[in-house]
Structure formats: C-alpha cells, structure tokens
Amino acid sequence: MEVKRAAEKTLQALQLERRTVDIYIISAAKSKEFNRKYRGVDTPASVLSFPEGSEWPHPEEKGGRQLGEIYLAPAYLKRKGYSVQLLIIHGVLHLLGFDHQTKKEAWRMEKEEERVHKLVR
C-alpha cells in the first residue's frame, strides 16, 4: 500500500492526477538485468523508469494517459537506505524528462525532487 499511496501523492503534487504510472516491484537481480539490457549498465538500480513511447519491458498498449513504467528493487533500495516515496518521485521525474547526466541536470532534478517531496510529506 505504501507504493500506491506514494505514487498517488507524487502525481497529485505534480498535478498529474489524470495520468497513470505502472509500478513493478522487482528483485535486485532483475534490476541488474533490465539495467544492462535497456541502459547498458551492468549493476542493479534502485529505480528504473521507462517513459511512454520508449522501449520498455511491458510494451502492451496502455492508453493515452500512461506516463510510463517504474521498476523498484526493494532489497537494493533498503541496502542503499532510500525511501519508497523519494524513489517514486525520482522515477516519475524521469518519466517527465528530468535526468542527472550532467551537473546542471542533476541540480535541476534534485531541486524538483526536494520541492515535490515537501509537498507529499
């Protein structure tokens, strides 16, 4: 239930209540597999996001309200000490085009994560 509530609060804070996100809970091993297959990175990730229109693990037709898919690896999450809420915020921001490949992008994404996190607490 924590995942659903976190996702709902995040979408509300971003004024995206009419949009949907599919969230999958996966193992660290599956996270590593997806990260390698879709991003070319051979390590697990705590959260993976696949925006609508990109190649994603579950490509079936979702409808026009779909933002994308988010994959969470709880075991990896727990080892890193991340909260489910923060990772869902992070995942949704990726679906909206935020990234952290450069310092400027990382700063912008971090500021938006902080803003949204304050709204959902």
XYZ file of C-alpha atoms in Angstrom:
121
model
C 0.000 0.000 0.000
C 2.942 2.336 0.639
C 3.859 2.230 -3.057
C 0.340 3.097 -4.233
C -0.035 5.944 -1.749
C 3.428 7.302 -2.620
C 2.612 7.231 -6.332
C -0.773 8.913 -5.849
C 0.725 11.689 -3.706
C 3.531 12.243 -6.210
C 1.139 12.510 -9.170
C -1.091 14.898 -7.191
C 1.865 17.092 -6.205
C 2.876 17.302 -9.865
C -0.740 17.971 -10.919
C -0.812 14.731 -12.926
C -3.824 13.078 -11.271
C -5.307 12.168 -14.660
C -2.178 10.274 -15.717
C -1.197 6.726 -14.811
C 2.070 5.017 -13.996
C 2.641 1.275 -13.790
C 4.929 0.369 -10.899
C 6.606 -3.009 -10.702
C 8.458 -4.467 -7.739
C 11.462 -6.475 -8.908
C 14.473 -8.240 -7.435
C 17.954 -6.737 -7.444
C 18.935 -9.424 -9.980
C 16.086 -8.422 -12.310
C 17.011 -4.773 -11.819
C 20.561 -5.556 -12.886
C 19.254 -7.491 -15.913
C 16.970 -4.615 -17.013
C 19.668 -2.016 -16.361
C 22.094 -3.967 -18.538
C 19.539 -4.663 -21.295
C 17.965 -1.202 -21.546
C 20.738 1.122 -20.355
C 23.946 -0.815 -20.924
C 24.875 -0.562 -17.235
C 25.897 -3.825 -15.558
C 24.780 -3.010 -11.997
C 21.419 -3.072 -10.224
C 19.461 0.158 -9.881
C 17.110 1.091 -7.064
C 14.678 2.586 -9.588
C 14.324 2.293 -13.358
C 11.929 4.448 -15.382
C 10.640 3.868 -18.900
C 8.669 6.824 -20.301
C 5.718 6.295 -22.596
C 6.939 5.807 -26.128
C 10.318 4.329 -25.174
C 11.349 0.698 -25.308
C 10.131 -0.856 -22.083
C 9.759 -4.309 -20.570
C 5.946 -4.370 -20.793
C 5.167 -2.817 -24.196
C 1.451 -3.659 -24.362
C -0.863 -0.772 -25.233
C -1.514 1.324 -22.132
C -3.683 4.135 -23.450
C -3.117 7.877 -23.741
C -2.997 8.588 -20.017
C 0.079 6.440 -19.418
C 3.259 8.266 -18.346
C 5.309 5.079 -18.351
C 6.624 2.313 -16.134
C 8.691 2.441 -12.964
C 10.575 -0.569 -11.596
C 11.607 -0.590 -7.932
C 14.056 -3.057 -6.391
C 13.145 -3.056 -2.648
C 16.105 -5.171 -1.485
C 18.543 -2.835 -3.231
C 16.526 0.147 -2.043
C 16.798 -0.991 1.557
C 20.577 -1.551 1.336
C 21.029 1.999 -0.002
C 18.698 3.490 2.640
C 16.336 5.136 0.137
C 12.649 5.718 0.850
C 9.975 4.387 -1.486
C 8.438 7.872 -1.693
C 11.649 9.514 -2.840
C 12.326 6.836 -5.460
C 8.826 7.121 -6.870
C 9.297 10.886 -7.104
C 12.644 10.259 -8.789
C 11.088 7.745 -11.195
C 8.173 9.998 -12.123
C 10.526 12.914 -12.758
C 12.494 10.688 -15.139
C 9.206 9.918 -16.922
C 8.699 13.661 -17.281
C 12.122 14.114 -18.888
C 14.279 15.046 -15.906
C 17.742 13.492 -15.848
C 21.027 13.705 -13.955
C 23.711 13.057 -16.566
C 25.286 16.484 -16.141
C 25.776 18.626 -13.038
C 23.196 21.117 -14.276
C 20.622 18.387 -14.930
C 21.359 16.755 -11.568
C 20.939 20.086 -9.753
C 17.638 20.768 -11.525
C 16.312 17.272 -10.799
C 17.424 17.384 -7.159
C 15.676 20.727 -6.624
C 12.456 19.360 -8.141
C 12.698 16.203 -6.016
C 13.054 18.353 -2.899
C 10.101 20.534 -3.907
C 7.811 17.564 -4.590
C 8.986 15.674 -1.504
C 7.970 18.627 0.689
C 4.503 18.559 -0.883
C 3.901 14.843 -0.298
C 5.123 14.500 3.290
